[in-house]
XYZ file of C-alpha atoms in Angstrom:
681
model
C 19.829 -15.091 -18.595
C 22.288 -13.136 -20.580
C 20.005 -11.381 -22.618
C 17.653 -10.676 -19.542
C 21.262 -9.299 -17.698
C 22.017 -7.281 -20.672
C 18.646 -5.977 -21.033
C 18.364 -4.731 -17.684
C 21.538 -2.480 -18.705
C 20.335 -1.323 -22.007
C 17.517 1.318 -22.864
C 15.825 -0.815 -25.605
C 12.073 0.078 -25.215
C 12.062 3.220 -27.735
C 14.347 0.643 -29.988
C 11.701 -1.974 -30.654
C 9.296 -1.375 -33.656
C 6.044 -2.731 -32.492
C 4.709 -3.242 -35.607
C 7.626 -5.185 -36.665
C 7.488 -8.972 -38.097
C 8.725 -11.616 -35.935
C 11.397 -12.016 -38.140
C 12.527 -8.666 -37.880
C 12.283 -8.521 -33.666
C 14.187 -11.808 -33.682
C 17.310 -10.368 -35.390
C 17.135 -7.162 -34.158
C 17.200 -8.788 -30.495
C 19.846 -11.272 -31.874
C 22.224 -8.528 -32.827
C 21.366 -6.007 -30.641
C 21.673 -8.258 -27.289
C 24.045 -10.729 -28.574
C 21.933 -13.657 -27.589
C 22.816 -17.122 -28.433
C 18.998 -18.244 -29.681
C 18.312 -20.647 -32.023
C 14.289 -19.686 -32.695
C 12.471 -21.700 -35.332
C 9.411 -19.236 -36.540
C 6.291 -21.116 -37.517
C 4.923 -18.318 -40.905
C 1.613 -19.725 -40.335
C 0.886 -18.299 -37.236
C -1.032 -14.552 -36.977
C 0.540 -13.265 -33.750
C -2.490 -10.707 -33.897
C -4.377 -13.801 -33.319
C -2.479 -14.419 -30.075
C -2.536 -11.009 -29.476
C -6.091 -11.400 -28.541
C -6.443 -14.348 -26.750
C -7.234 -14.779 -23.219
C -3.345 -15.006 -21.236
C -2.085 -17.928 -20.230
C 1.375 -19.095 -18.033
C 4.547 -20.545 -19.608
C 6.315 -23.192 -17.592
C 9.436 -22.046 -16.274
C 11.559 -23.707 -18.812
C 10.453 -20.273 -21.149
C 13.576 -18.269 -20.116
C 14.126 -17.492 -23.385
C 10.802 -16.987 -24.812
C 10.199 -14.710 -21.978
C 13.014 -12.849 -22.430
C 12.249 -11.868 -25.980
C 8.354 -11.614 -25.353
C 9.914 -8.898 -22.944
C 11.913 -7.128 -26.158
C 8.801 -7.508 -28.028
C 6.212 -5.812 -25.868
C 8.590 -3.133 -24.053
C 9.052 -2.730 -20.420
C 5.159 -3.280 -20.040
C 4.191 -5.581 -17.351
C 7.283 -8.468 -17.987
C 5.542 -11.546 -16.330
C 2.218 -11.319 -17.831
C 3.360 -10.571 -21.564
C 6.113 -13.374 -21.783
C 3.422 -16.116 -22.824
C 2.619 -14.084 -26.388
C 5.823 -14.636 -27.738
C 6.034 -18.473 -26.007
C 3.147 -19.064 -28.051
C 4.812 -18.581 -30.995
C 8.464 -19.789 -30.607
C 9.763 -23.994 -30.461
C 13.007 -23.403 -28.713
C 15.463 -26.326 -29.263
C 12.373 -28.222 -27.665
C 12.199 -26.928 -24.617
C 8.895 -25.915 -24.633
C 6.934 -27.963 -21.969
C 3.298 -27.029 -21.542
C 1.119 -24.327 -20.635
C -1.407 -24.145 -18.604
C -4.829 -21.712 -19.008
C -7.282 -21.287 -16.606
C -10.403 -18.765 -16.318
C -13.137 -18.292 -14.085
C -16.529 -16.793 -15.403
C -15.603 -13.096 -14.023
C -12.413 -13.446 -15.994
C -14.156 -14.310 -18.946
C -16.415 -11.989 -19.363
C -14.362 -9.045 -17.929
C -11.685 -10.608 -20.660
C -8.634 -9.784 -17.946
C -6.924 -11.594 -15.548
C -7.287 -11.212 -11.458
C -5.292 -8.060 -10.876
C -4.654 -7.546 -14.324
C -2.318 -10.376 -14.178
C 0.433 -8.326 -11.809
C 0.144 -10.074 -8.655
C 3.627 -12.488 -8.695
C 1.988 -15.992 -8.220
C 2.520 -18.461 -11.063
C -1.263 -19.023 -11.123
C -3.574 -16.946 -9.161
C -7.113 -18.644 -8.724
C -10.107 -17.191 -6.922
C -11.136 -19.299 -3.653
C -14.812 -20.492 -3.932
C -14.688 -19.620 -7.824
C -14.895 -22.454 -10.216
C -12.424 -22.263 -12.481
C -12.185 -23.794 -15.925
C -8.471 -25.358 -16.594
C -6.673 -26.613 -20.065
C -3.644 -26.950 -21.922
C -2.318 -24.930 -24.554
C -1.831 -28.186 -26.659
C -5.461 -28.819 -26.170
C -4.345 -32.535 -25.432
C -6.446 -34.903 -22.977
C -4.999 -35.312 -19.784
C -5.621 -36.735 -16.606
C -5.892 -34.416 -13.739
C -4.502 -34.341 -10.251
C -4.306 -31.934 -7.393
C -2.811 -32.005 -4.260
C -5.858 -30.803 -1.638
C -5.290 -27.994 0.960
C -2.673 -29.569 3.575
C -1.941 -32.712 2.033
C 0.894 -34.149 0.331
C -0.477 -36.852 -2.070
C -2.325 -36.246 -5.592
C -5.878 -36.970 -5.730
C -7.473 -37.584 -9.485
C -9.926 -35.472 -10.136
C -10.762 -35.901 -14.234
C -9.837 -36.536 -17.331
C -10.023 -34.690 -20.337
C -9.097 -31.399 -22.370
C -10.569 -29.561 -19.793
C -11.407 -29.920 -16.019
C -13.629 -27.659 -13.652
C -12.100 -27.400 -10.333
C -13.335 -24.876 -6.989
C -9.846 -24.288 -4.851
C -12.253 -23.855 -1.058
C -9.287 -22.845 1.167
C -6.882 -19.494 0.913
C -3.571 -21.109 0.095
C -0.962 -22.652 -2.402
C -1.728 -26.114 -4.232
C -0.185 -28.200 -7.029
C -2.052 -29.029 -10.067
C -0.219 -32.517 -11.807
C -1.436 -33.123 -15.334
C -0.447 -36.563 -17.265
C -0.705 -35.962 -20.748
C -2.790 -38.601 -23.176
C 0.924 -38.674 -24.542
C 2.145 -39.844 -21.194
C 4.001 -36.559 -20.760
C 3.475 -35.236 -17.360
C 3.524 -31.457 -15.619
C 2.489 -29.882 -12.565
C 2.026 -26.789 -11.958
C 1.878 -24.186 -8.920
C -1.451 -22.478 -7.993
C -2.027 -20.085 -5.393
C -6.034 -19.607 -4.409
C -6.861 -16.270 -3.093
C -10.257 -14.316 -1.857
C -10.993 -11.996 -4.800
C -12.756 -8.823 -3.868
C -14.587 -7.372 -6.838
C -16.517 -3.956 -7.385
C -19.607 -4.647 -5.974
C -21.784 -3.538 -9.240
C -19.580 -6.413 -11.241
C -21.111 -8.496 -9.032
C -23.145 -11.682 -10.384
C -26.706 -11.624 -8.775
C -26.050 -14.764 -7.083
C -22.603 -13.088 -5.814
C -24.427 -10.043 -4.487
C -27.162 -11.708 -2.623
C -24.477 -14.251 -1.252
C -22.323 -10.955 -0.436
C -25.828 -8.755 0.890
C -27.124 -12.036 3.214
C -24.183 -12.357 4.774
C -23.543 -8.601 5.410
C -26.916 -8.652 6.839
C -26.442 -11.732 8.531
C -23.170 -10.051 10.182
C -24.797 -7.080 11.567
C -27.608 -9.045 13.494
C -25.286 -11.734 14.950
C -24.046 -10.783 18.548
C -20.527 -10.833 20.088
C -21.165 -13.951 22.619
C -23.126 -15.997 19.886
C -20.583 -15.207 17.154
C -17.842 -16.390 19.192
C -19.800 -19.401 20.029
C -20.458 -19.974 16.436
C -17.451 -19.390 14.550
C -14.578 -19.265 17.245
C -12.122 -16.946 18.803
C -10.648 -15.072 16.016
C -13.930 -14.057 15.003
C -14.635 -10.331 15.570
C -18.906 -9.053 15.765
C -19.839 -5.474 14.632
C -19.711 -4.290 17.923
C -16.264 -5.006 18.548
C -15.291 -3.535 15.066
C -17.455 -0.091 16.096
C -15.837 0.150 19.611
C -11.954 -0.475 18.023
C -12.775 2.226 15.376
C -14.643 4.175 18.347
C -11.348 3.973 20.691
C -9.091 5.324 17.875
C -10.831 8.237 16.840
C -13.329 9.068 19.414
C -10.719 9.820 22.218
C -10.036 12.980 23.718
C -6.465 13.394 22.957
C -6.572 13.164 19.484
C -7.432 11.042 16.699
C -5.513 8.080 16.068
C -6.543 6.725 13.106
C -6.757 9.828 10.765
C -5.729 12.956 9.394
C -2.275 11.431 9.321
C -0.143 9.001 8.017
C -1.405 6.114 10.181
C -5.072 6.557 8.272
C -4.836 3.870 5.727
C -2.979 0.714 7.293
C -5.642 1.390 10.137
C -8.433 1.233 7.571
C -6.954 -1.832 5.651
C -6.102 -3.922 8.638
C -9.856 -3.594 9.920
C -11.100 -4.192 6.829
C -8.867 -7.455 6.446
C -9.998 -8.037 9.963
C -14.073 -7.681 9.038
C -13.870 -9.933 6.186
C -12.102 -12.552 7.598
C -15.316 -12.309 10.170
C -17.673 -12.081 7.033
C -15.787 -15.287 5.495
C -16.403 -17.355 8.428
C -20.017 -17.053 8.363
C -19.983 -17.652 4.586
C -16.809 -18.144 2.856
C -17.852 -17.741 -0.581
C -18.164 -14.345 -0.071
C -15.406 -11.046 0.135
C -14.897 -7.492 1.402
C -15.984 -6.207 -2.176
C -15.281 -2.306 -3.253
C -17.357 0.113 -4.431
C -15.545 2.141 -7.504
C -17.726 5.539 -6.404
C -16.200 7.499 -9.232
C -18.528 5.656 -11.781
C -21.668 7.730 -10.648
C -20.631 11.105 -12.008
C -19.121 9.599 -15.340
C -22.457 7.899 -16.094
C -24.571 10.663 -15.513
C -25.860 9.374 -12.368
C -26.884 11.473 -9.347
C -25.002 10.637 -6.359
C -28.091 9.952 -4.649
C -30.048 8.036 -7.354
C -26.548 5.598 -6.784
C -28.022 1.789 -7.097
C -25.960 1.699 -4.113
C -28.769 3.386 -2.072
C -31.157 0.576 -3.270
C -33.533 -0.972 -0.583
C -31.971 -4.700 -1.160
C -28.434 -2.928 -1.291
C -27.275 -0.508 1.902
C -30.622 1.146 1.732
C -31.765 4.889 1.366
C -28.837 7.573 1.763
C -31.555 10.087 3.158
C -34.358 8.163 4.763
C -37.761 10.119 5.286
C -38.203 10.766 8.529
C -37.644 13.071 11.707
C -34.905 10.764 13.316
C -33.437 10.205 9.859
C -33.051 6.137 10.931
C -33.264 3.705 8.205
C -36.573 1.607 7.968
C -36.639 0.124 4.904
C -34.610 -2.291 3.372
C -31.927 -5.083 4.392
C -30.418 -2.770 7.164
C -33.545 -1.368 8.301
C -33.686 -0.457 11.988
C -29.930 -1.176 12.187
C -29.333 -1.268 16.116
C -26.660 0.851 17.851
C -25.807 -0.950 20.821
C -25.806 -0.125 24.327
C -22.855 -0.518 25.435
C -21.801 0.739 29.016
C -20.303 -2.414 30.242
C -18.975 -3.291 26.821
C -16.981 0.093 26.047
C -14.826 2.531 28.096
C -16.525 5.088 25.620
C -20.141 5.381 25.220
C -22.382 8.586 24.871
C -24.904 9.800 27.822
C -26.939 7.445 26.918
C -25.115 4.671 26.976
C -24.660 3.979 23.186
C -21.794 3.023 21.459
C -20.543 6.485 19.924
C -18.471 9.572 20.473
C -19.370 11.361 24.198
C -20.299 14.946 22.208
C -22.865 12.443 20.086
C -25.048 12.832 22.670
C -28.639 11.285 20.358
C -30.354 8.831 21.974
C -31.480 7.306 19.048
C -30.420 3.356 18.971
C -30.536 2.922 15.243
C -28.268 3.847 12.463
C -28.785 7.368 10.999
C -28.299 9.048 7.666
C -29.120 12.576 6.271
C -27.927 14.231 3.034
C -27.453 17.563 4.485
C -24.533 18.741 6.584
C -25.279 21.643 8.748
C -28.323 22.685 5.776
C -25.815 22.160 3.501
C -27.009 19.805 0.743
C -24.669 17.002 0.473
C -22.205 19.291 1.952
C -21.886 21.211 -1.043
C -20.459 18.500 -3.240
C -22.421 17.904 -6.720
C -20.747 14.199 -6.800
C -18.754 11.887 -5.528
C -14.699 12.212 -6.011
C -13.813 11.591 -9.459
C -11.536 9.703 -11.766
C -9.954 12.583 -12.405
C -9.207 13.421 -8.938
C -7.776 10.066 -8.340
C -5.335 10.421 -11.273
C -3.819 13.612 -10.164
C -2.180 11.156 -7.095
C -0.350 9.370 -9.788
C 2.312 12.466 -10.115
C 2.785 12.219 -6.380
C 4.185 10.631 -3.058
C 2.826 8.242 -0.302
C 2.882 11.495 2.231
C 0.435 13.469 -0.322
C -1.599 10.292 -1.465
C -2.280 9.321 2.176
C -3.338 13.292 2.849
C -5.554 13.080 -0.095
C -6.971 9.417 0.097
C -7.617 10.367 3.831
C -9.200 13.863 2.434
C -10.680 14.934 -0.796
C -10.839 11.377 -2.140
C -12.857 9.357 0.404
C -13.684 11.676 2.937
C -16.723 13.370 1.112
C -18.471 10.266 0.801
C -18.608 9.627 4.333
C -19.931 13.186 4.963
C -22.371 12.939 2.031
C -23.783 9.770 3.371
C -23.864 10.536 7.212
C -24.316 14.661 7.171
C -25.370 16.568 10.407
C -28.341 18.129 11.762
C -29.701 19.877 14.904
C -28.226 22.868 14.520
C -29.769 26.015 16.349
C -32.595 27.917 13.734
C -30.497 30.765 13.256
C -27.978 28.886 11.060
C -29.804 27.243 8.736
C -29.053 30.289 6.213
C -25.571 30.264 6.994
C -25.156 26.153 6.987
C -26.780 26.084 3.683
C -24.745 28.263 1.739
C -21.492 28.293 3.703
C -18.844 26.717 2.069
C -17.238 23.961 4.437
C -20.326 23.085 6.375
C -18.831 19.895 7.793
C -15.999 22.295 9.707
C -18.857 23.179 12.066
C -19.041 19.845 13.576
C -15.516 19.619 13.189
C -14.731 22.573 15.034
C -17.094 21.541 17.826
C -14.962 17.848 18.326
C -11.865 20.107 18.347
C -13.716 22.273 21.145
C -14.624 18.989 22.909
C -11.000 17.743 22.626
C -9.465 21.234 24.591
C -12.226 20.735 27.446
C -13.925 23.581 26.352
C -17.104 21.788 25.432
C -18.092 18.734 28.452
C -21.226 16.703 27.746
C -23.240 15.193 30.784
C -22.144 12.026 32.224
C -25.228 9.913 31.625
C -28.876 10.552 30.951
C -31.511 8.254 31.608
C -33.272 6.377 28.546
C -36.655 9.036 29.129
C -34.332 12.058 29.193
C -35.085 14.241 26.019
C -32.061 14.897 23.949
C -32.697 18.413 24.616
C -31.996 17.791 28.158
C -28.650 15.823 27.542
C -26.930 18.237 25.360
C -23.085 19.240 25.776
C -22.391 22.327 27.004
C -19.706 24.890 27.057
C -19.711 25.354 31.118
C -19.957 28.715 33.007
C -16.761 27.273 34.973
C -14.486 27.521 31.767
C -15.535 30.135 30.162
C -15.815 32.852 32.778
C -19.877 33.082 32.684
C -22.758 31.953 30.477
C -22.877 32.031 27.002
C -25.508 34.768 26.819
C -23.851 36.875 29.183
C -20.527 37.185 27.242
C -20.352 39.748 24.974
C -19.021 39.044 21.026
C -15.721 40.389 22.137
C -15.582 37.879 25.149
C -16.727 35.554 22.199
C -14.310 36.172 20.109
C -11.080 35.987 22.453
C -11.943 32.759 23.331
C -12.786 31.459 19.668
C -9.120 33.108 19.221
C -7.632 31.119 21.840
C -9.217 27.977 21.271
C -7.577 28.158 17.751
C -11.243 28.202 16.029
C -10.603 31.832 14.163
C -7.540 30.500 12.848
C -9.565 27.525 11.167
C -12.285 29.144 9.841
C -13.981 26.515 7.376
C -15.850 28.837 5.386
C -12.754 31.417 5.531
C -15.141 33.956 5.417
C -17.396 33.573 8.593
C -17.309 36.861 9.947
C -19.132 38.268 6.562
C -21.464 35.226 6.694
C -22.808 35.819 10.308
C -23.074 39.856 9.261
C -25.294 39.070 6.796
C -27.341 36.725 8.459
C -27.234 38.867 11.577
C -25.216 36.529 13.660
C -22.076 37.248 15.588
C -19.013 35.816 17.583
C -21.221 34.855 20.732
C -23.774 33.482 18.339
C -21.062 31.070 16.574
C -19.445 30.078 20.422
C -23.039 29.232 21.225
C -23.718 26.709 18.089
C -20.155 25.179 18.154
C -20.871 24.309 21.975
C -24.518 22.905 20.692
C -22.632 20.239 19.122
C -26.124 18.544 17.057
C -26.053 15.636 15.301
C -24.291 13.461 13.195
C -24.931 10.395 10.841
C -22.972 7.333 11.902
C -20.794 7.884 8.675
C -19.846 11.283 9.677
C -18.914 10.119 13.473
C -15.889 8.423 15.074
C -18.789 4.761 14.824
C -18.274 5.063 11.024
C -18.600 0.846 10.753
C -21.980 1.036 12.025
C -23.280 1.918 8.914
C -22.538 -1.040 6.699
C -21.422 1.332 3.418
C -18.092 1.901 4.843
C -16.853 -1.047 3.748
C -16.987 -1.017 0.085
C -15.760 2.483 0.476
C -12.360 1.592 1.866
C -11.926 -1.193 0.052
C -11.426 1.458 -2.759
C -8.964 3.295 -1.397
C -6.986 0.417 -0.850
C -7.018 -0.781 -4.620
C -5.927 2.486 -5.062
C -2.773 2.617 -3.210
C -2.092 -0.855 -4.457
C -2.177 0.335 -8.092
C -0.029 2.984 -7.032
C 2.612 0.596 -5.856
C 2.374 -1.752 -8.267
C 3.094 0.968 -10.789
C 6.295 2.323 -9.213
C 7.711 -1.446 -8.716
C 6.940 -1.843 -12.448
C 9.040 1.540 -13.632
C 5.678 3.400 -14.914
C 5.509 5.899 -12.450
C 8.262 7.834 -9.436
C 6.611 7.193 -6.279
C 8.132 8.127 -3.063
C 7.108 5.865 -0.465
C 9.066 7.583 2.508
C 6.691 7.405 5.463
C 4.828 10.383 6.324
C 1.661 12.592 5.558
C 1.424 15.974 3.987
C -0.187 18.814 6.361
C -1.132 21.009 3.762
C -2.887 23.442 6.338
C -4.233 23.436 9.602
C -7.942 22.982 9.229
C -10.500 21.395 11.955
C -9.761 18.057 11.546
C -6.047 18.168 11.046
C -4.612 20.539 13.841
C -1.344 18.905 14.581
C -2.253 19.180 18.372
C -2.443 16.902 21.213
C -4.149 17.212 24.415
C -3.129 15.031 27.462
C -6.157 14.523 29.783
C -4.186 11.993 32.426
C -4.062 14.748 35.111
C -7.624 15.812 34.646
C -9.447 14.496 37.503
C -12.638 12.511 35.856
C -15.670 14.897 36.826
C -13.985 18.102 37.270
C -13.746 21.240 34.871
C -9.615 20.790 35.135
C -8.549 21.554 31.898
C -5.927 19.330 29.663
C -2.796 20.298 28.125
C -2.029 20.615 24.327
C 0.469 21.096 22.711
C 1.533 20.781 19.280
C 2.582 16.791 18.202
C 1.811 13.446 16.138
C -0.868 11.493 17.785
C -0.154 7.656 18.542
C -0.705 5.211 15.786
C 0.803 7.698 12.913
C 4.304 7.577 13.188
C 6.249 4.951 11.407
C 6.969 2.595 14.436
C 3.556 3.061 16.188
C 1.819 -0.116 16.731
C -1.154 -1.379 15.108
C -3.923 -2.683 17.427
C -4.308 -5.646 15.093
C -3.750 -9.739 15.530
C -4.055 -12.653 13.647
C -4.852 -11.065 10.487
C -2.233 -14.101 8.885
C -0.999 -17.144 10.372
C 2.017 -15.988 11.345
C 1.303 -13.303 12.731
C -0.291 -14.226 15.770
C -0.517 -12.296 18.201
C 2.291 -10.275 17.383
C 1.603 -6.602 16.917
C 3.020 -4.737 13.411
C 4.250 -1.707 13.557
C 3.152 0.842 10.711
C 6.105 0.136 8.595
C 5.996 -3.556 9.180
C 2.043 -3.789 8.286
C 2.849 -1.456 5.408
C 5.140 -3.990 4.001
C 2.340 -6.899 4.520
C -0.006 -5.688 2.093
C 2.240 -4.977 -0.674
C 0.225 -6.384 -3.345
C 3.175 -8.874 -4.070
C 3.202 -10.014 -0.693
C 2.327 -13.831 0.240
C 0.659 -12.830 3.412
C -2.229 -11.767 1.764
C -5.029 -13.752 1.749
C -7.035 -11.636 -1.073
C -6.517 -9.992 -4.322
C -8.287 -7.442 -6.309
C -10.412 -8.086 -9.441
C -8.443 -5.081 -11.336
C -5.961 -2.266 -10.564
C -6.338 -0.076 -13.739
C -9.603 -0.297 -14.753
C -11.447 2.604 -13.884
C -14.812 2.841 -15.506
C -15.129 6.602 -14.986
C -11.711 7.321 -16.580
C -10.598 8.257 -20.287
C -10.444 5.058 -21.792
C -11.332 3.368 -18.327
C -7.762 3.618 -16.947
C -5.988 6.387 -14.811
C -2.653 6.920 -16.915
C -5.040 8.285 -19.862
C -7.410 10.323 -17.776
C -3.896 11.778 -16.192
C -2.435 12.329 -20.059
C -5.255 13.618 -20.737
C -5.056 16.409 -17.935
C -3.157 19.686 -18.678
C -0.569 18.752 -16.234
C 1.314 16.225 -18.470
C 2.015 15.921 -22.120
C 2.532 12.496 -22.206
C 2.504 9.021 -20.362
C 5.551 6.746 -20.381
C 4.434 4.191 -23.021
C 5.366 1.637 -19.929
C 1.878 2.475 -19.066
C 0.682 -0.097 -21.652
C -0.075 -3.091 -19.288
C -1.388 -1.396 -16.550
C -3.407 1.003 -17.981
C -4.764 -1.296 -21.045
C -5.448 -4.986 -19.728
């Protein structure tokens, strides 16, 4: 303990020679740290052999061996490296026994769950068969205290034993060795989220079959089958719509509450998914891989029919017609949701498309992939390593995940005159975002309702004469410009050159106003009801994994990551205006206008409450603030029922980790060697 305390006060990292022999390292420590340690060294042991073996955890008595291993390896991932030297040392007969455990995924990837950085003594995957053995390879009798039980139950006898923990929770394994010595080990069982492309065929089938079933079960049926804490897909979509589709502002996006809301809704989704089949999880999609593998984004295996289906169905309505999720329904929800479109469908009011199925299109306002050539890259993720929580949230909300939404969702139905503009303009997604902005301010209005047999052309949003002062066609270009300037559209120009582009194509300000009031149709992923599309879930899982990686890296002293709550508003953009519109005094059905002013939308402040309950047992019906929930989802939190398979492995990065990618950029000359454990495991 004294050695450990001294170590904390000394800058020893650069003083340890990684090529030194064990004898030299021990001598150095005893001299420099002045530790009273007696060490017996077995010179027949090759340390390199132990460096390359799967890690296993030592018992709690190996404090001194742990201190020595910290010194030998450096300040890298202290807990996970303690076993290397403890395997080589016999310290006054204090060594007891060490438990080795791996599952199929760990053996294949040659790394522990989460790269071994979770703080549990022994972390295993729920519903995944785990192979246990002892470091001494002695035969033994194996006992487990089952979930919610207090007594040991005999399981097996031998040098190894296989066991599957079927519940999330904390357990204890007792081992009685053949020499009569008895040991116990604390085990934590957690659901493990895998990169979806690393799943075995069996586990991939479980995931997609369960996901398909989830989207086919109605709310009443789901509650009857799985209990009152089951949250149906329609309830999930409605919750996201209530957060993102309200008139006043967006409570879930474009500010500091973005990630918390999406982590929480994914957690809630995973709970319901596992009520259908507890053997699966909300797995994530590392979409940086496509570009690194030289795969065009639209040819990603994600879009295979037996996975999520086509990114751009070949039909006029852009409806998925093949694969697992063919004709996934959009629910008619007039009696279910306070926000619906004019046809009563569970969509934003401005999205007046009557097609009652999930839609996708690979063009946004006629621009293929919204001008993107690939999904967000490892290089873009690595740049966040040198930022703060405020910057990270802004980037995760935007460039690190937003393009995937738009590339899958798309936007069509624009007026014909605008095809040439949209197909060449940068920021084509901005046209839909500007329409939403006009809608929030009250300039765009939608019909209260349209019958099922009403054509979409007869049920479109409009900018009423009573608001503009005359019909759009009767306005001069100067009048239209004044309206666009008054609403802030001119300052939010997504193309940065809209005037020149319009002039080149024979269009003017009146034409722009007419197009924005027309709105058009987006696919689900580019709308307030994005969870209708099942690709929503693995997309956001990757964002949470990345934030967890940043937090662990900070705690390990690898990076400086200021976690002061906030959000970096770099500039006003169509989706992030910093304006909140108060509609509380506006009479329904009237042309009265809301009161709009600068402000922060509720849901984003540190003390704002999140609308999620029963995420973990102790929470119950208590709502958590952003600040409280942010602590709950720390990777070291004992409230999390899940873990990620890896934080540091990013296939698309230089040497497959973000730190090497970061180091290879022109922004930095070198990376601290403290990154070895994070980046190299």
